[in-house]
Coordinates of C-alpha atoms and ligand atoms in Angstrom, one line a residue:
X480 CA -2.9 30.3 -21.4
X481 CA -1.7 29.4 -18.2
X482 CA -0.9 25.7 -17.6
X483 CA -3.0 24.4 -14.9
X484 CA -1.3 23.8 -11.6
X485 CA -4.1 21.4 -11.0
X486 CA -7.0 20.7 -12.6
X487 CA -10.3 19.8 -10.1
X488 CA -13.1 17.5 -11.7
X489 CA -15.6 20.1 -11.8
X490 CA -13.2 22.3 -14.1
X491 CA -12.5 19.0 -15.7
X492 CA -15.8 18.4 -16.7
X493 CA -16.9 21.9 -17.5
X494 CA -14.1 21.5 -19.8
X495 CA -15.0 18.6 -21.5
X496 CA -18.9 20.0 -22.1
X497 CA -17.9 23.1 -23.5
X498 CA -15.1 20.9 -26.0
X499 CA -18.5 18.3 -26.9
X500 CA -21.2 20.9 -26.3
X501 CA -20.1 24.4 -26.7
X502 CA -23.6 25.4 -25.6
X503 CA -24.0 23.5 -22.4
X504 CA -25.2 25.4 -19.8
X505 CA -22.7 23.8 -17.1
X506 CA -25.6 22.0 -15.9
X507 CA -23.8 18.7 -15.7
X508 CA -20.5 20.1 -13.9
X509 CA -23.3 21.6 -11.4
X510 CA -24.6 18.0 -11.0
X511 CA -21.3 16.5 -10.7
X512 CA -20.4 18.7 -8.1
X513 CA -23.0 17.5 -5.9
X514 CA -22.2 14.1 -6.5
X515 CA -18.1 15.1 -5.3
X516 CA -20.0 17.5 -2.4
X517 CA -21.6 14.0 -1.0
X518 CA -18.5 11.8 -1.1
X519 CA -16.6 14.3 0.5
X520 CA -19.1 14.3 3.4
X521 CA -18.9 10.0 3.1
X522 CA -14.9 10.3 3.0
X523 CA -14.7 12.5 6.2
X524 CA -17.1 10.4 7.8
X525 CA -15.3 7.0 6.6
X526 CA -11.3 8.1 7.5
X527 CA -13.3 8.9 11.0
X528 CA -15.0 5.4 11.6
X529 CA -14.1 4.0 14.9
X530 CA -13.7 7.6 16.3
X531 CA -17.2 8.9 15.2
X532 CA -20.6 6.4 15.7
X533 CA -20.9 5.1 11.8
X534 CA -19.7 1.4 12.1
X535 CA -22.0 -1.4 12.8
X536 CA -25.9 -2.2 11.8
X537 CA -28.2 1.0 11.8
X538 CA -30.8 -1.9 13.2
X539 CA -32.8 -1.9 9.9
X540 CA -32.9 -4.5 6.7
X541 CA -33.2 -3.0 2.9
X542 CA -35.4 -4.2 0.4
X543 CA -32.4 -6.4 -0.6
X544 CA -33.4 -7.9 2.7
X545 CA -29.8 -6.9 3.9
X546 CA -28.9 -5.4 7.0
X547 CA -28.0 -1.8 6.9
X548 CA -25.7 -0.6 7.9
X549 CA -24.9 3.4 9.6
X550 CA -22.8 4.1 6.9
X551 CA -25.5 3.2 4.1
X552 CA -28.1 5.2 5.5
X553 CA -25.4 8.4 6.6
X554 CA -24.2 7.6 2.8
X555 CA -27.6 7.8 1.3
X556 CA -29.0 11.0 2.8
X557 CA -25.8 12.5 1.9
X558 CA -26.7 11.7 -2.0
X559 CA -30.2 12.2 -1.6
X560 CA -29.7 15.6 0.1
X561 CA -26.7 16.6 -2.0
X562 CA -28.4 15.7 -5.6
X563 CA -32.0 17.0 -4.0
X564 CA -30.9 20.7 -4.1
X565 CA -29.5 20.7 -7.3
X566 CA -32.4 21.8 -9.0
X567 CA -31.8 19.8 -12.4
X568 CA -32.6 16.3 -11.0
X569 CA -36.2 15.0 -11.8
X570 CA -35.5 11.7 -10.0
X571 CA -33.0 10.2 -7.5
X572 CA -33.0 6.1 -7.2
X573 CA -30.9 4.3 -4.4
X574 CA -30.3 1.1 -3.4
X575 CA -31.2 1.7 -0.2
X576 CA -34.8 3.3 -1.3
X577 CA -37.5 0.7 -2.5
X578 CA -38.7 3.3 -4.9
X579 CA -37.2 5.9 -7.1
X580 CA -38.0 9.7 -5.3
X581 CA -39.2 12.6 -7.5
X582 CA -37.2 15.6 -6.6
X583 CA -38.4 18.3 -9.2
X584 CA -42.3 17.9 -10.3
X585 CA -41.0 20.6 -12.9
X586 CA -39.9 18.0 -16.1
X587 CA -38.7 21.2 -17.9
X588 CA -35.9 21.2 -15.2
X589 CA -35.7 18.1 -13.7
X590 CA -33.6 16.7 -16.8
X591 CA -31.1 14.1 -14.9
X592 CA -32.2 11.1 -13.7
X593 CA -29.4 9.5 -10.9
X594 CA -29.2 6.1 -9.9
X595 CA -26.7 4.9 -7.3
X596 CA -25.1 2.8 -4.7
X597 CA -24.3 4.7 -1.6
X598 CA -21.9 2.5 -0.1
X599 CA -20.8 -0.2 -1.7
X600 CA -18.5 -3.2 0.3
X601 CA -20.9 -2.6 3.0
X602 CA -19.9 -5.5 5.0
X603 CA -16.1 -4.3 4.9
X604 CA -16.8 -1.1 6.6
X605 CA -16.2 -2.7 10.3
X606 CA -13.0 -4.2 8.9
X607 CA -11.4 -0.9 7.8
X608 CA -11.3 -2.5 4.1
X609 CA -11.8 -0.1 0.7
X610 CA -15.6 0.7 0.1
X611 CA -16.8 2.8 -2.4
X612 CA -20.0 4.9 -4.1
X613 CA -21.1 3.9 -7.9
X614 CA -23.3 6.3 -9.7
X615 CA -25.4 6.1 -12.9
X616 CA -26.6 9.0 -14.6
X617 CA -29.6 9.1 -17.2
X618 CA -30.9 12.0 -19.3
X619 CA -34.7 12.4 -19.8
X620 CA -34.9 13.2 -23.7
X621 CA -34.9 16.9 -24.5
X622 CA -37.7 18.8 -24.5
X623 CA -39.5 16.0 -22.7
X624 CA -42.2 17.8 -20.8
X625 CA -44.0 13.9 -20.3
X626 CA -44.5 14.1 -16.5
X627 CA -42.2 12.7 -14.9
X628 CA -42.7 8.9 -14.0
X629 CA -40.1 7.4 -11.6
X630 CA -40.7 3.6 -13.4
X631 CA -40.4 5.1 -16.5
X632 CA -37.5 7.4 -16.2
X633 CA -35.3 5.1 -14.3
X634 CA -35.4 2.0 -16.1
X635 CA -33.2 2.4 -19.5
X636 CA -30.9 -0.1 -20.9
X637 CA -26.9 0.7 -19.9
X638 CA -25.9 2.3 -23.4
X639 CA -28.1 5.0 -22.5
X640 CA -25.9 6.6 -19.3
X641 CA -24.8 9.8 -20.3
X642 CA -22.1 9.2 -17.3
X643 CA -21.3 6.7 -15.0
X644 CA -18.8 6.8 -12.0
X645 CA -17.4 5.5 -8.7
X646 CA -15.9 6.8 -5.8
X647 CA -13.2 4.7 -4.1
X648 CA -12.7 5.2 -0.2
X649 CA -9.4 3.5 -0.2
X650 CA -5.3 4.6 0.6
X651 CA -6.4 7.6 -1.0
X652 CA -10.2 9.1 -1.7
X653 CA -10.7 8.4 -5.8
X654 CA -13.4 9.7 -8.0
X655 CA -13.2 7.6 -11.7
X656 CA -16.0 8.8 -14.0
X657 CA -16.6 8.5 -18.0
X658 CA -19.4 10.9 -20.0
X659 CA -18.2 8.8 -23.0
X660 CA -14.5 10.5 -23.8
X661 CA -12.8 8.5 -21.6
X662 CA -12.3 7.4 -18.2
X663 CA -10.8 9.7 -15.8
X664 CA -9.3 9.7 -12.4
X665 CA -9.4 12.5 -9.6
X666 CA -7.4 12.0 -6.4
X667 CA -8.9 13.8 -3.1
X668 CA -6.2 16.3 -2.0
X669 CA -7.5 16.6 2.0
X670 CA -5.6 19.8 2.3
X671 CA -7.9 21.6 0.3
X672 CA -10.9 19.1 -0.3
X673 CA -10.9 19.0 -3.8
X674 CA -11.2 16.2 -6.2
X675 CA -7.7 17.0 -8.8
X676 CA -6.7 15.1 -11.9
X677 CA -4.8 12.4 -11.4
X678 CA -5.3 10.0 -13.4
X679 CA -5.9 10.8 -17.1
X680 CA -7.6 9.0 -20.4
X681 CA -7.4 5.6 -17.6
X682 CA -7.0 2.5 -20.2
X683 CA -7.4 -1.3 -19.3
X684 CA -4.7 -3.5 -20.0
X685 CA -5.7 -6.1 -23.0
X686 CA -5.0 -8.9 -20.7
X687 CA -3.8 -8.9 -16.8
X688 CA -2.8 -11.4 -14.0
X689 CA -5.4 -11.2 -11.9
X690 CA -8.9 -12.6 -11.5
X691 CA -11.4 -12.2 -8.8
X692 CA -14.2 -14.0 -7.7
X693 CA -15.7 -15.2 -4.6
X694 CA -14.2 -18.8 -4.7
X695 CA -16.5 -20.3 -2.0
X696 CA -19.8 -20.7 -4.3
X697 CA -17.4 -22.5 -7.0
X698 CA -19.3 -25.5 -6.4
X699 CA -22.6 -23.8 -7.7
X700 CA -21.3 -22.1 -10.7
X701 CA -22.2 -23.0 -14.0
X702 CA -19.6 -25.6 -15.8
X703 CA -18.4 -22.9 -17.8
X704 CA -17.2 -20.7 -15.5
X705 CA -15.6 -23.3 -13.2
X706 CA -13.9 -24.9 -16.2
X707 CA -12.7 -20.9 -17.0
X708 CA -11.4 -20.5 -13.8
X709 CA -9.4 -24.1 -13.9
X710 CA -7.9 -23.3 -17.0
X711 CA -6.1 -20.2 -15.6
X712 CA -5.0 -22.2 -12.5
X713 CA -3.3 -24.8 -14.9
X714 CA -1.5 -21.5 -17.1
X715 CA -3.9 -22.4 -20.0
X716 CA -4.5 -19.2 -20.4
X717 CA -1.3 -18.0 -21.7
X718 CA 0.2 -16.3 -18.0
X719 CA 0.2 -16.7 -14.5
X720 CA -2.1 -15.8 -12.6
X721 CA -2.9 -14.2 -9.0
X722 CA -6.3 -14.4 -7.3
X723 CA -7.6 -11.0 -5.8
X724 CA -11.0 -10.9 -4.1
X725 CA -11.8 -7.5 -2.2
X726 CA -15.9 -8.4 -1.7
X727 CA -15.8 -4.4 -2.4
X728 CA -17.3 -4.2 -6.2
X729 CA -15.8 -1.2 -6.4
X730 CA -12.2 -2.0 -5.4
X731 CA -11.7 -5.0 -7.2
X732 CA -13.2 -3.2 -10.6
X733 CA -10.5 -0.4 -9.9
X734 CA -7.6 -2.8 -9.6
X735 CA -8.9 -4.6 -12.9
X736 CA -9.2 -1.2 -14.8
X737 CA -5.5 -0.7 -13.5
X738 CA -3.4 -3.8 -13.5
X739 CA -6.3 -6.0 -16.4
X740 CA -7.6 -9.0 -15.6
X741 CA -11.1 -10.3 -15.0
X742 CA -13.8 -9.8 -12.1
X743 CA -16.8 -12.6 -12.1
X744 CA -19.7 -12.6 -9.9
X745 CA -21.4 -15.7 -12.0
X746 CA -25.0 -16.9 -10.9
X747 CA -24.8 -19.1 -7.7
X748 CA -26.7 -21.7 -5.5
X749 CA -28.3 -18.5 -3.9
X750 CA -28.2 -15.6 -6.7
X751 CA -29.4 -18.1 -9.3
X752 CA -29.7 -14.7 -11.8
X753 CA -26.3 -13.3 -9.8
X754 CA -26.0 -11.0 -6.8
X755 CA -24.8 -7.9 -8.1
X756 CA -27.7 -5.2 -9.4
X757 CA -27.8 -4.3 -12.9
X758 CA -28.9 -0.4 -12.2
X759 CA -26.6 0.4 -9.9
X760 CA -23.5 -1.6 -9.8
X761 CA -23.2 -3.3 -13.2
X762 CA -24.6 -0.4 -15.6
X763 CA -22.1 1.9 -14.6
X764 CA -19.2 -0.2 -14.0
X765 CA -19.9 -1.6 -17.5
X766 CA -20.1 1.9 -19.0
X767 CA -16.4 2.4 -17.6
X768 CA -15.2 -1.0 -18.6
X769 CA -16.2 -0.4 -22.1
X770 CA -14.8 3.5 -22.1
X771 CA -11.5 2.3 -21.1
X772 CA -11.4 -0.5 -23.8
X773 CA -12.2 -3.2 -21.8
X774 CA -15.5 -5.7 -21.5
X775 CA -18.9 -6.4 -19.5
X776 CA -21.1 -9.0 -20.0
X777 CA -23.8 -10.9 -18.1
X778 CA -21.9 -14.4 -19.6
X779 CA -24.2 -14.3 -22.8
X780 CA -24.7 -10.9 -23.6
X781 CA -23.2 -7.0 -23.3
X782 CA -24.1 -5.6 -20.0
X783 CA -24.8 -2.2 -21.7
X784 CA -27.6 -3.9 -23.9
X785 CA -29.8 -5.1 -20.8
X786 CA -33.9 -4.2 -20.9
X787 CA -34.2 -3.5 -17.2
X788 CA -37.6 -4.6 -16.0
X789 CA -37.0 -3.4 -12.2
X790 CA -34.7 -0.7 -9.7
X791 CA -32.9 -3.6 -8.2
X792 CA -32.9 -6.6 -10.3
X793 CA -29.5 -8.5 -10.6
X794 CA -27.5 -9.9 -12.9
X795 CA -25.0 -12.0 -13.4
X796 CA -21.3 -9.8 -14.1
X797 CA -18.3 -11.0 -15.4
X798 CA -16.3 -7.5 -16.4
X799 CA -12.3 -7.2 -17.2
X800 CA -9.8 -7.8 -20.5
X801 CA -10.7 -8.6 -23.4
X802 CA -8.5 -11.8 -23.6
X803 CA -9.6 -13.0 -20.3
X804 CA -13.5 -12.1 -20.9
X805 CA -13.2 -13.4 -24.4
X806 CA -11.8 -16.6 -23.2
X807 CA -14.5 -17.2 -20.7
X808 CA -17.3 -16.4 -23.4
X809 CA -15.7 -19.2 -25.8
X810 CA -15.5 -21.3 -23.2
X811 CA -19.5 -20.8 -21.7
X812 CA -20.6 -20.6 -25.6
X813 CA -18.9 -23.8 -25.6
X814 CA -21.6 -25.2 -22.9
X815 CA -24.3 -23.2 -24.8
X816 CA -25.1 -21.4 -21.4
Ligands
AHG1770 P1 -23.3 -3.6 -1.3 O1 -22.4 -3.5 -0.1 O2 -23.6 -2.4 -2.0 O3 -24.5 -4.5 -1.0 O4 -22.4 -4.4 -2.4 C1 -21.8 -5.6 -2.0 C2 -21.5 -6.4 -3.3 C3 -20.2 -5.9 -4.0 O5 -19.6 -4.8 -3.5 C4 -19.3 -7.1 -3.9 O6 -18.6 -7.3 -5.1 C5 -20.2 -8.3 -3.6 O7 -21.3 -7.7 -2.9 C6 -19.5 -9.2 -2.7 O8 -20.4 -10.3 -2.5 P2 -19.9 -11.6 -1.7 O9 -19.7 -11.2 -0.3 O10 -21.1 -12.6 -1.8 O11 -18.7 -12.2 -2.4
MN1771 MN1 -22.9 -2.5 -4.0
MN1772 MN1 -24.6 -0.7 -1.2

């Protein structure tokens, strides 16, 4: 057979469901491709901010109680709209949407269930810093013909994504997703506007020389972590280290799942349960962490193993090498926190 020139990720992933199930239907690949249909739309918008209206506040405040931005709202219809009209969605959950939205009443076809985070880094977007989209995909049980109840069909713990994935708005446009062989990485070739394997089978390093965290709330983190974070000042953890801090999850997750290394976001004076969400930011970044051999935890427990009890509850993330993640459990156990 012909060797691919290039190999795009819906061709990727129709691939890799007809090597794990020979008798999918290429429904997922037809989901998928909505997902890259919508970042496309977010890219061309992005590389064009400044020239086109999408920087700045749309005027509004989320149920996060954070100001909106243009690009979150252009980002979310984009999803909604995109993932709406594929016709094998049940229900669609943002962060920018107080509720989950039914798309298909029909459960017999509305299998997926797609949760995401439009634009992450939101507050970079003025500054012409990386932002990014995460997405979490859920699979309402087979032959499920319940109706379909957006509480119920959103909130399932994290080992239950049957994909997870990011897009990265940086240098270049990246998609990175996992469906449980693996973590791959598809560049955005402009020329042609389609998503090509770039990055194959994407592995974290065991142990890497970077960690990021938001250093100004060091004063409110638990003992643990600032004692964690001390130690790898002083080279007690075995290397030098660098300090890295994007305030874009999904940037400073990609460099960790490239160069190793650990990403905190512990629980502060004003996120005493953490500031990052659990459906839509840590689930899936998690999902990846663990496909590429690395770790995600909330400080005490797997990530993957959380019982959501609502859309946009947080949690606290701490998600990286194992050495580096290991050593910070020890040294947390160590407080009993
Ligand atoms: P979002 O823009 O979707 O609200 O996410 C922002 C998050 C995440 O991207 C980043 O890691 C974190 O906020 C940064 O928070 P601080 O500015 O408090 O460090
Ligand atoms: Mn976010
Ligand atoms: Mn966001």
């Amino acid at each position: 057979m012909q060797e691919d020139v290039f190999l795009t990720a819906e061709q990727h992933i129709q691939n890799e469901q007809q090597r794990s199930h020979p008798h999918a239907s290429g429904d997922f690949s037809w989901l998928l491709s909505g997902i890259a249909l919508a970042t496309k739309v977010v890219a061309a918008q992005i590389r064009r901010a400044g020239l086109v209206d999408v920087v700045g506040s749309a005027g509004t405040t989320n149920v996060q109680g954070e100001t909106v931005q243009k690009l979150d709202v252009l980002a979310n219809q984009a999803l909604l709209t995109c993932l709406g009209n594929r016709g094998n969605v049940g229900v669609l959950a943002s962060e920018e949407n107080e509720e989950p939205v039914v798309v298909l009443r029909d459960p017999h076809y509305g299998k997926y269930v797609v949760i995401f985070d439009p634009l992450d880094g939101s507050s970079n977007i003025d500054v012409n810093v990386s932002v990014g989209t995460i997405f979490s995909i859920f699979r309402r049980e087979d032959g499920d013909t319940a109706p379909l109840d957006p509480a119920a069909d959103v909130l399932h713990p994290g080992t239950q994504q049957v994909a997870a994935g990011y897009v990265l708005y940086g240098a270049s446009t990246m998609l990175v997703y996992s469906t449980g062989s693996g973590v791959h990485g598809f560049t955005l070739d402009p020329s042609f506007g389609a998503y090509v394997l770039t990055h194959r089978n994407m592995t974290m390093p065991d142990s890497g020389p970077y960690y990021s965290v938001n250093e100004a709330n060091l004063a409110s983190f638990p003992a643990g972590y600032t004692r964690f974070l001390a130690a790898l000042r002083e080279g007690r953890g075995g290397r030098n280290y660098s300090s890295r801090y994007v305030g874009s999850l999904v940037a400073d997750f990609h460099r960790t799942l490239l160069k190793g290394g650990i990403f905190l976001y512990p629980p502060t004076g004003r996120y005493d349960k953490g500031k990052l969400r659990l459906m839509y930011e840590a689930n899936p970044i998690a999902f990846l962490a663990e496909q590429a051999g690395g770790m995600a935890t909330d400080g005490a427990r797997r990530i993957l193993t959380i019982e959501p009890e609502g859309l946009h509850q947080r949690t606290p993330l701490v998600v990286g090498s194992r050495k580096e993640v290991t050593l910070l459990m020890e040294m947390l156990a160590g407080d009993g926190k």
